[in-house]
């Protein structure tokens, strides 16, 4: 299909501005994606017409707000192909979702001598909660190693996942290596030994179709802001039997069934995990973001972003003195690529690119164990979304050339 | 904007310090050490110093980092070697002020030497932490020494 790029870009007015007097090429979508007008309008409309607290009023506005909030939950369920909206817990972020599983569920099923398996490429948010759980429980945290191309070494996975394994937790798409990971295979391996699979979907949700039932994920976590929703809204999907088993980790209003002076009982999932007034406008914004992405279709978005990566990746690889991390075959990737310019710290590179209007991330990307394995302290990282175009890619490649030239020239004149 | 503005940040003197740093290394076990990490990028810098009779007799740094952090550390070792501890700490404070865009006295500017060229970092707020890392490490070290 021909991609309606102009129509899409018109929905993201933030893209139409000058940064440091240059055309903005926003290529830090892995950190956060911009919000389209239908999302900000949905949030505005909610505050202009419907705002009130959910699940408690007997009055009309509260019923409308509740309907909008629960309507968003249903949209998320459909988006993930979850069996029911009751399998969808609203949280603050991927991070909160993963911490909720690690505490609410991990503490129930992981005991002394057990093992938790993650990959060395995990974001700190899918690493530290398990590290802490292992420490609390007296369990061992084990790592699936990567092959040299940045994809999971499945021999290593087979060796790490044993009868002692209780939880396997991996990202569907890596936030540094950019690889699309074999989640379905890992689900089978985990289930074969009676372990549960937790998937960090932060870098997947706005880039490819997600079907939690097909993946056979026991839990699936993501953040709204990585798919065009406002910040502060996230999701935890859980299989219904597991959510029923899982304990709440926050207590307060809305999550209770009955409270006495000495005892309390909880509502059924998902409300037992949503203590206090939730992020109602955020959930409504997330619903609007889902509608927006689905209007173009996630499979089509994946195809389009793949075209962008198929243009970007070979150009990056062809630049002398540039190291690219992760798979060289764009088919194995999501829309993320980390790279370094030899002899130049990524912070220096990113400062130069910023002056040319190109916004990329530089740092350890919350993946310090992976950086240690790669033997670097940091990398630069570019990441695309459905609104990026070929001009953005050209501007990045041209920017890297200019930055390289600047530093090479300055060092030459310095010799 | 072209990369012209880069030249105000990455002056030749700055690049020279980054490529050929002064006092790069680690002083022996009888010296004081302080290690600081820039949590946003993971860069780690270790500063070691020997203080004799209230004066910094020697200061060295090690660790890898960006051009700005390496150059700044090198410039710091040049500016603060042989300074009395109290004066050094006051210059560290002045450097921190300068780097966030505050005006500092001409005397301090002169005492900072090459490091005063980093004043342009103020135009690049994201890089302030890179420039101050070594200085904060030395300040922590001297604070311990004084205590």
mmCIF file of C-alpha atoms in Angstrom, chain A residues 101-413:
data_model
loop_
_atom_site.group_PDB
_atom_site.id
_atom_site.type_symbol
_atom_site.label_atom_id
_atom_site.label_comp_id
_atom_site.label_asym_id
_atom_site.label_seq_id
_atom_site.Cartn_x
_atom_site.Cartn_y
_atom_site.Cartn_z
ATOM 1 C CA UNK A 101 3.965 -9.016 38.502
ATOM 2 C CA UNK A 102 7.277 -9.457 40.300
ATOM 3 C CA UNK A 103 5.770 -8.543 43.680
ATOM 4 C CA UNK A 104 2.147 -9.652 43.371
ATOM 5 C CA UNK A 105 2.770 -12.891 41.496
ATOM 6 C CA UNK A 106 6.521 -13.515 41.785
ATOM 7 C CA UNK A 107 6.385 -13.579 45.574
ATOM 8 C CA UNK A 108 3.685 -16.276 45.364
ATOM 9 C CA UNK A 109 5.429 -18.671 43.006
ATOM 10 C CA UNK A 110 9.193 -18.120 43.454
ATOM 11 C CA UNK A 111 10.784 -19.727 46.506
ATOM 12 C CA UNK A 112 14.263 -20.512 47.825
ATOM 13 C CA UNK A 113 16.272 -22.573 45.335
ATOM 14 C CA UNK A 114 14.040 -21.626 42.381
ATOM 15 C CA UNK A 115 15.294 -19.862 39.281
ATOM 16 C CA UNK A 116 14.181 -16.845 37.270
ATOM 17 C CA UNK A 117 15.420 -16.542 33.691
ATOM 18 C CA UNK A 118 15.731 -13.273 31.765
ATOM 19 C CA UNK A 119 17.976 -12.188 28.890
ATOM 20 C CA UNK A 120 21.096 -10.077 29.231
ATOM 21 C CA UNK A 121 19.504 -7.539 26.879
ATOM 22 C CA UNK A 122 16.639 -6.620 29.200
ATOM 23 C CA UNK A 123 15.820 -3.033 30.092
ATOM 24 C CA UNK A 124 16.485 -2.357 33.791
ATOM 25 C CA UNK A 125 12.712 -2.365 34.340
ATOM 26 C CA UNK A 126 12.601 -6.035 33.316
ATOM 27 C CA UNK A 127 15.777 -6.864 35.207
ATOM 28 C CA UNK A 128 15.861 -5.196 38.627
ATOM 29 C CA UNK A 129 12.367 -6.352 39.739
ATOM 30 C CA UNK A 130 13.555 -9.949 39.117
ATOM 31 C CA UNK A 131 16.940 -9.326 40.721
ATOM 32 C CA UNK A 132 15.121 -8.047 43.805
ATOM 33 C CA UNK A 133 12.604 -10.904 43.753
ATOM 34 C CA UNK A 134 15.469 -13.410 43.552
ATOM 35 C CA UNK A 135 17.143 -11.729 46.528
ATOM 36 C CA UNK A 136 13.880 -11.729 48.556
ATOM 37 C CA UNK A 137 13.092 -15.346 47.791
ATOM 38 C CA UNK A 138 16.605 -16.801 47.900
ATOM 39 C CA UNK A 139 16.217 -17.712 44.220
ATOM 40 C CA UNK A 140 18.777 -17.432 41.411
ATOM 41 C CA UNK A 141 18.536 -15.012 38.480
ATOM 42 C CA UNK A 142 19.912 -16.546 35.273
ATOM 43 C CA UNK A 143 20.574 -14.967 31.902
ATOM 44 C CA UNK A 144 19.893 -16.014 28.326
ATOM 45 C CA UNK A 145 22.962 -14.887 26.368
ATOM 46 C CA UNK A 146 22.906 -13.223 22.957
ATOM 47 C CA UNK A 147 24.482 -14.375 19.717
ATOM 48 C CA UNK A 148 26.962 -12.002 18.115
ATOM 49 C CA UNK A 149 24.216 -10.562 15.914
ATOM 50 C CA UNK A 150 22.263 -9.507 19.009
ATOM 51 C CA UNK A 151 19.517 -12.126 18.713
ATOM 52 C CA UNK A 152 18.753 -14.566 21.533
ATOM 53 C CA UNK A 153 20.995 -17.611 21.704
ATOM 54 C CA UNK A 154 18.304 -20.302 21.954
ATOM 55 C CA UNK A 155 20.866 -22.926 22.965
ATOM 56 C CA UNK A 156 21.630 -20.725 25.933
ATOM 57 C CA UNK A 157 17.875 -20.344 26.571
ATOM 58 C CA UNK A 158 17.458 -24.132 26.512
ATOM 59 C CA UNK A 159 20.318 -24.512 28.981
ATOM 60 C CA UNK A 160 19.046 -21.815 31.356
ATOM 61 C CA UNK A 161 15.376 -22.825 31.449
ATOM 62 C CA UNK A 162 15.220 -25.888 33.701
ATOM 63 C CA UNK A 163 12.816 -27.645 36.040
ATOM 64 C CA UNK A 164 13.852 -25.111 38.695
ATOM 65 C CA UNK A 165 12.679 -22.186 36.548
ATOM 66 C CA UNK A 166 9.535 -20.476 37.791
ATOM 67 C CA UNK A 167 9.498 -17.305 35.684
ATOM 68 C CA UNK A 168 10.937 -16.394 32.289
ATOM 69 C CA UNK A 169 10.813 -12.655 31.518
ATOM 70 C CA UNK A 170 11.871 -11.138 28.192
ATOM 71 C CA UNK A 171 11.213 -8.181 25.938
ATOM 72 C CA UNK A 172 9.333 -8.868 22.716
ATOM 73 C CA UNK A 173 11.530 -6.301 20.951
ATOM 74 C CA UNK A 174 14.884 -5.275 22.450
ATOM 75 C CA UNK A 175 15.293 -1.564 23.254
ATOM 76 C CA UNK A 176 18.972 -1.572 22.253
ATOM 77 C CA UNK A 177 19.590 -4.505 19.911
ATOM 78 C CA UNK A 178 16.230 -3.938 18.271
ATOM 79 C CA UNK A 179 15.794 -7.665 17.668
ATOM 80 C CA UNK A 180 12.322 -9.190 17.550
ATOM 81 C CA UNK A 181 12.689 -11.965 20.104
ATOM 82 C CA UNK A 182 11.260 -15.511 19.774
ATOM 83 C CA UNK A 183 8.588 -15.059 22.433
ATOM 84 C CA UNK A 184 6.364 -17.920 21.293
ATOM 85 C CA UNK A 185 9.241 -20.392 21.433
ATOM 86 C CA UNK A 186 10.197 -19.154 24.889
ATOM 87 C CA UNK A 187 6.585 -19.504 26.043
ATOM 88 C CA UNK A 188 6.667 -23.163 25.000
ATOM 89 C CA UNK A 189 9.993 -23.737 26.725
ATOM 90 C CA UNK A 190 8.769 -22.033 29.903
ATOM 91 C CA UNK A 191 5.449 -23.870 29.970
ATOM 92 C CA UNK A 192 7.147 -27.227 29.379
ATOM 93 C CA UNK A 193 8.904 -26.879 32.743
ATOM 94 C CA UNK A 194 5.876 -25.366 34.474
ATOM 95 C CA UNK A 195 7.256 -21.799 34.455
ATOM 96 C CA UNK A 196 5.397 -18.603 33.550
ATOM 97 C CA UNK A 197 6.321 -16.240 30.720
ATOM 98 C CA UNK A 198 6.300 -12.485 31.340
ATOM 99 C CA UNK A 199 6.681 -10.300 28.237
ATOM 100 C CA UNK A 200 7.863 -6.679 28.193
ATOM 101 C CA UNK A 201 6.026 -5.256 25.194
ATOM 102 C CA UNK A 202 7.210 -1.647 25.526
ATOM 103 C CA UNK A 203 9.064 -1.624 22.193
ATOM 104 C CA UNK A 204 6.521 -3.811 20.375
ATOM 105 C CA UNK A 205 3.036 -2.368 20.853
ATOM 106 C CA UNK A 206 3.058 0.479 18.340
ATOM 107 C CA UNK A 207 5.222 -1.361 15.829
ATOM 108 C CA UNK A 208 3.746 -4.811 15.181
ATOM 109 C CA UNK A 209 0.515 -6.747 15.779
ATOM 110 C CA UNK A 210 0.414 -8.262 19.264
ATOM 111 C CA UNK A 211 -1.748 -11.276 20.079
ATOM 112 C CA UNK A 212 -1.232 -12.356 23.676
ATOM 113 C CA UNK A 213 -3.139 -15.603 23.163
ATOM 114 C CA UNK A 214 -1.095 -16.560 20.135
ATOM 115 C CA UNK A 215 2.121 -15.681 21.975
ATOM 116 C CA UNK A 216 0.769 -17.679 24.924
ATOM 117 C CA UNK A 217 2.196 -15.023 27.245
ATOM 118 C CA UNK A 218 1.137 -15.380 30.870
ATOM 119 C CA UNK A 219 1.693 -11.667 31.465
ATOM 120 C CA UNK A 220 2.261 -8.857 28.967
ATOM 121 C CA UNK A 221 3.279 -5.328 29.980
ATOM 122 C CA UNK A 222 3.423 -2.082 28.019
ATOM 123 C CA UNK A 223 3.305 1.710 28.332
ATOM 124 C CA UNK A 224 0.779 3.944 26.606
ATOM 125 C CA UNK A 225 3.256 6.732 25.851
ATOM 126 C CA UNK A 226 5.287 4.458 23.583
ATOM 127 C CA UNK A 227 2.272 4.247 21.287
ATOM 128 C CA UNK A 228 1.035 7.824 21.189
ATOM 129 C CA UNK A 229 -0.995 7.877 24.413
ATOM 130 C CA UNK A 230 -0.220 10.321 27.228
ATOM 131 C CA UNK A 231 2.481 9.489 29.773
ATOM 132 C CA UNK A 232 1.404 7.893 33.051
ATOM 133 C CA UNK A 233 -0.813 5.125 31.694
ATOM 134 C CA UNK A 234 0.360 1.546 31.286
ATOM 135 C CA UNK A 235 -1.116 -1.909 31.010
ATOM 136 C CA UNK A 236 -0.598 -5.313 32.517
ATOM 137 C CA UNK A 237 -2.330 -8.175 30.743
ATOM 138 C CA UNK A 238 -2.552 -11.405 32.708
ATOM 139 C CA UNK A 239 -4.187 -14.756 32.085
ATOM 140 C CA UNK A 240 -7.406 -14.701 34.129
ATOM 141 C CA UNK A 241 -6.508 -17.609 36.440
ATOM 142 C CA UNK A 242 -3.171 -15.979 37.255
ATOM 143 C CA UNK A 243 -4.673 -12.552 37.927
ATOM 144 C CA UNK A 244 -7.145 -14.232 40.239
ATOM 145 C CA UNK A 245 -4.284 -15.882 42.117
ATOM 146 C CA UNK A 246 -2.133 -12.746 42.196
ATOM 147 C CA UNK A 247 -2.070 -10.477 45.246
ATOM 148 C CA UNK A 248 -2.575 -6.730 45.105
ATOM 149 C CA UNK A 249 0.473 -4.681 46.114
ATOM 150 C CA UNK A 250 -1.360 -1.420 46.723
ATOM 151 C CA UNK A 251 -4.374 -1.034 48.948
ATOM 152 C CA UNK A 252 -7.016 1.672 49.251
ATOM 153 C CA UNK A 253 -10.205 2.857 47.656
ATOM 154 C CA UNK A 254 -11.967 1.160 44.755
ATOM 155 C CA UNK A 255 -10.063 -2.126 45.056
ATOM 156 C CA UNK A 256 -11.937 -3.493 48.074
ATOM 157 C CA UNK A 257 -14.976 -5.638 48.445
ATOM 158 C CA UNK A 258 -15.567 -5.240 52.177
ATOM 159 C CA UNK A 259 -13.581 -3.677 55.005
ATOM 160 C CA UNK A 260 -13.977 -4.168 58.765
ATOM 161 C CA UNK A 261 -11.839 -2.832 61.614
ATOM 162 C CA UNK A 262 -9.528 -5.815 61.323
ATOM 163 C CA UNK A 263 -9.968 -7.328 57.863
ATOM 164 C CA UNK A 264 -10.499 -6.496 54.230
ATOM 165 C CA UNK A 265 -11.401 -8.424 51.087
ATOM 166 C CA UNK A 266 -10.706 -7.498 47.493
ATOM 167 C CA UNK A 267 -12.737 -7.040 44.367
ATOM 168 C CA UNK A 268 -12.044 -9.388 41.479
ATOM 169 C CA UNK A 269 -9.340 -8.561 38.926
ATOM 170 C CA UNK A 270 -8.662 -6.137 37.397
ATOM 171 C CA UNK A 271 -10.066 -3.690 39.960
ATOM 172 C CA UNK A 272 -8.255 -5.286 42.900
ATOM 173 C CA UNK A 273 -5.012 -4.026 41.326
ATOM 174 C CA UNK A 274 -6.248 -0.470 40.783
ATOM 175 C CA UNK A 275 -6.291 1.100 44.242
ATOM 176 C CA UNK A 276 -7.180 4.785 44.347
ATOM 177 C CA UNK A 277 -8.491 7.026 41.605
ATOM 178 C CA UNK A 278 -6.938 5.730 38.394
ATOM 179 C CA UNK A 279 -5.505 7.692 35.464
ATOM 180 C CA UNK A 280 -8.888 8.081 33.786
ATOM 181 C CA UNK A 281 -7.864 10.603 31.139
ATOM 182 C CA UNK A 282 -4.724 8.578 30.414
ATOM 183 C CA UNK A 283 -6.798 5.447 29.809
ATOM 184 C CA UNK A 284 -9.124 7.370 27.509
ATOM 185 C CA UNK A 285 -6.077 8.763 25.685
ATOM 186 C CA UNK A 286 -4.732 5.229 25.346
ATOM 187 C CA UNK A 287 -8.045 4.095 23.867
ATOM 188 C CA UNK A 288 -7.801 6.910 21.327
ATOM 189 C CA UNK A 289 -4.185 5.978 20.519
ATOM 190 C CA UNK A 290 -5.264 2.389 19.875
ATOM 191 C CA UNK A 291 -8.049 3.602 17.566
ATOM 192 C CA UNK A 292 -5.505 5.765 15.770
ATOM 193 C CA UNK A 293 -2.979 2.972 15.182
ATOM 194 C CA UNK A 294 -5.698 0.491 14.220
ATOM 195 C CA UNK A 295 -7.045 2.887 11.640
ATOM 196 C CA UNK A 296 -3.801 2.246 9.725
ATOM 197 C CA UNK A 297 -3.380 -1.331 10.927
ATOM 198 C CA UNK A 298 -0.451 -2.651 12.929
ATOM 199 C CA UNK A 299 0.629 -5.035 10.188
ATOM 200 C CA UNK A 300 0.767 -2.108 7.742
ATOM 201 C CA UNK A 301 2.663 0.013 10.251
ATOM 202 C CA UNK A 302 5.168 -2.824 10.664
ATOM 203 C CA UNK A 303 5.583 -3.078 6.889
ATOM 204 C CA UNK A 304 6.124 0.674 6.569
ATOM 205 C CA UNK A 305 8.610 0.873 9.454
ATOM 206 C CA UNK A 306 10.397 -2.118 8.018
ATOM 207 C CA UNK A 307 10.830 -0.156 4.765
ATOM 208 C CA UNK A 308 12.364 2.714 6.742
ATOM 209 C CA UNK A 309 14.739 0.331 8.513
ATOM 210 C CA UNK A 310 15.580 -1.377 5.234
ATOM 211 C CA UNK A 311 16.711 2.048 4.026
ATOM 212 C CA UNK A 312 18.442 3.141 7.239
ATOM 213 C CA UNK A 313 20.287 -0.030 8.198
ATOM 214 C CA UNK A 314 22.379 -0.610 5.036
ATOM 215 C CA UNK A 315 23.267 3.089 4.909
ATOM 216 C CA UNK A 316 24.439 3.005 8.535
ATOM 217 C CA UNK A 317 26.376 -0.211 7.945
ATOM 218 C CA UNK A 318 28.038 1.308 4.894
ATOM 219 C CA UNK A 319 29.352 4.337 6.783
ATOM 220 C CA UNK A 320 33.042 3.847 7.524
ATOM 221 C CA UNK A 321 33.882 4.097 11.211
ATOM 222 C CA UNK A 322 30.334 3.402 12.378
ATOM 223 C CA UNK A 323 29.526 0.347 14.494
ATOM 224 C CA UNK A 324 25.943 -0.935 14.361
ATOM 225 C CA UNK A 325 24.637 -3.170 17.171
ATOM 226 C CA UNK A 326 22.085 -5.918 16.666
ATOM 227 C CA UNK A 327 20.944 -7.855 13.595
ATOM 228 C CA UNK A 328 22.062 -6.551 10.199
ATOM 229 C CA UNK A 329 18.991 -8.074 8.574
ATOM 230 C CA UNK A 330 16.105 -5.598 8.974
ATOM 231 C CA UNK A 331 13.646 -8.504 8.880
ATOM 232 C CA UNK A 332 14.877 -9.567 12.333
ATOM 233 C CA UNK A 333 14.315 -6.114 13.784
ATOM 234 C CA UNK A 334 11.766 -3.723 15.161
ATOM 235 C CA UNK A 335 12.251 -0.022 14.554
ATOM 236 C CA UNK A 336 15.257 0.467 16.827
ATOM 237 C CA UNK A 337 18.951 0.670 15.933
ATOM 238 C CA UNK A 338 21.859 1.421 18.256
ATOM 239 C CA UNK A 339 25.181 2.567 16.840
ATOM 240 C CA UNK A 340 28.466 4.257 17.693
ATOM 241 C CA UNK A 341 30.879 6.405 15.731
ATOM 242 C CA UNK A 342 34.385 5.037 16.319
ATOM 243 C CA UNK A 343 36.483 7.275 18.524
ATOM 244 C CA UNK A 344 33.564 9.505 19.386
ATOM 245 C CA UNK A 345 31.485 9.286 22.546
ATOM 246 C CA UNK A 346 27.742 9.017 21.725
ATOM 247 C CA UNK A 347 27.008 12.115 23.828
ATOM 248 C CA UNK A 348 29.264 14.146 21.569
ATOM 249 C CA UNK A 349 27.601 12.606 18.516
ATOM 250 C CA UNK A 350 24.090 13.288 19.854
ATOM 251 C CA UNK A 351 24.942 16.914 20.652
ATOM 252 C CA UNK A 352 26.110 17.370 17.057
ATOM 253 C CA UNK A 353 23.032 15.648 15.633
ATOM 254 C CA UNK A 354 20.772 17.783 17.842
ATOM 255 C CA UNK A 355 22.285 20.936 16.341
ATOM 256 C CA UNK A 356 21.274 19.491 12.958
ATOM 257 C CA UNK A 357 17.694 18.911 14.146
ATOM 258 C CA UNK A 358 18.126 15.157 14.549
ATOM 259 C CA UNK A 359 16.879 13.926 17.930
ATOM 260 C CA UNK A 360 18.399 10.598 18.919
ATOM 261 C CA UNK A 361 19.105 9.019 22.272
ATOM 262 C CA UNK A 362 22.610 8.635 23.651
ATOM 263 C CA UNK A 363 23.328 6.703 26.801
ATOM 264 C CA UNK A 364 23.149 3.229 28.272
ATOM 265 C CA UNK A 365 19.423 2.900 27.482
ATOM 266 C CA UNK A 366 18.777 1.428 30.944
ATOM 267 C CA UNK A 367 20.614 -1.717 29.861
ATOM 268 C CA UNK A 368 23.939 -1.552 31.687
ATOM 269 C CA UNK A 369 24.615 -5.323 31.787
ATOM 270 C CA UNK A 370 24.230 -5.373 27.991
ATOM 271 C CA UNK A 371 26.561 -2.354 27.633
ATOM 272 C CA UNK A 372 29.119 -4.231 29.768
ATOM 273 C CA UNK A 373 28.846 -7.227 27.420
ATOM 274 C CA UNK A 374 29.262 -4.963 24.383
ATOM 275 C CA UNK A 375 32.303 -3.373 26.024
ATOM 276 C CA UNK A 376 30.933 0.162 25.762
ATOM 277 C CA UNK A 377 29.576 2.578 28.341
ATOM 278 C CA UNK A 378 26.956 3.969 25.999
ATOM 279 C CA UNK A 379 25.632 4.039 22.438
ATOM 280 C CA UNK A 380 23.620 6.344 20.232
ATOM 281 C CA UNK A 381 20.196 5.011 19.232
ATOM 282 C CA UNK A 382 17.742 5.947 16.493
ATOM 283 C CA UNK A 383 14.180 4.618 16.470
ATOM 284 C CA UNK A 384 11.304 5.137 14.062
ATOM 285 C CA UNK A 385 7.527 5.405 14.251
ATOM 286 C CA UNK A 386 4.744 5.408 11.690
ATOM 287 C CA UNK A 387 5.184 9.165 11.040
ATOM 288 C CA UNK A 388 8.881 9.108 10.197
ATOM 289 C CA UNK A 389 9.772 9.468 6.546
ATOM 290 C CA UNK A 390 12.699 9.026 4.199
ATOM 291 C CA UNK A 391 13.746 12.650 4.818
ATOM 292 C CA UNK A 392 14.235 11.821 8.503
ATOM 293 C CA UNK A 393 16.475 8.884 7.558
ATOM 294 C CA UNK A 394 18.464 11.000 5.078
ATOM 295 C CA UNK A 395 18.847 13.753 7.655
ATOM 296 C CA UNK A 396 20.214 11.243 10.196
ATOM 297 C CA UNK A 397 22.705 9.714 7.757
ATOM 298 C CA UNK A 398 23.809 13.122 6.521
ATOM 299 C CA UNK A 399 24.055 14.321 10.131
ATOM 300 C CA UNK A 400 26.299 11.423 11.120
ATOM 301 C CA UNK A 401 28.559 12.222 8.167
ATOM 302 C CA UNK A 402 28.740 15.885 9.178
ATOM 303 C CA UNK A 403 29.432 15.096 12.835
ATOM 304 C CA UNK A 404 32.172 12.632 11.837
ATOM 305 C CA UNK A 405 33.677 15.205 9.506
ATOM 306 C CA UNK A 406 33.569 17.891 12.198
ATOM 307 C CA UNK A 407 35.436 15.813 14.744
ATOM 308 C CA UNK A 408 37.879 14.298 12.252
ATOM 309 C CA UNK A 409 38.648 17.719 10.849
ATOM 310 C CA UNK A 410 39.063 19.290 14.286
ATOM 311 C CA UNK A 411 41.385 16.487 15.396
ATOM 312 C CA UNK A 412 43.405 16.769 12.170
ATOM 313 C CA UNK A 413 43.892 20.496 12.669
#
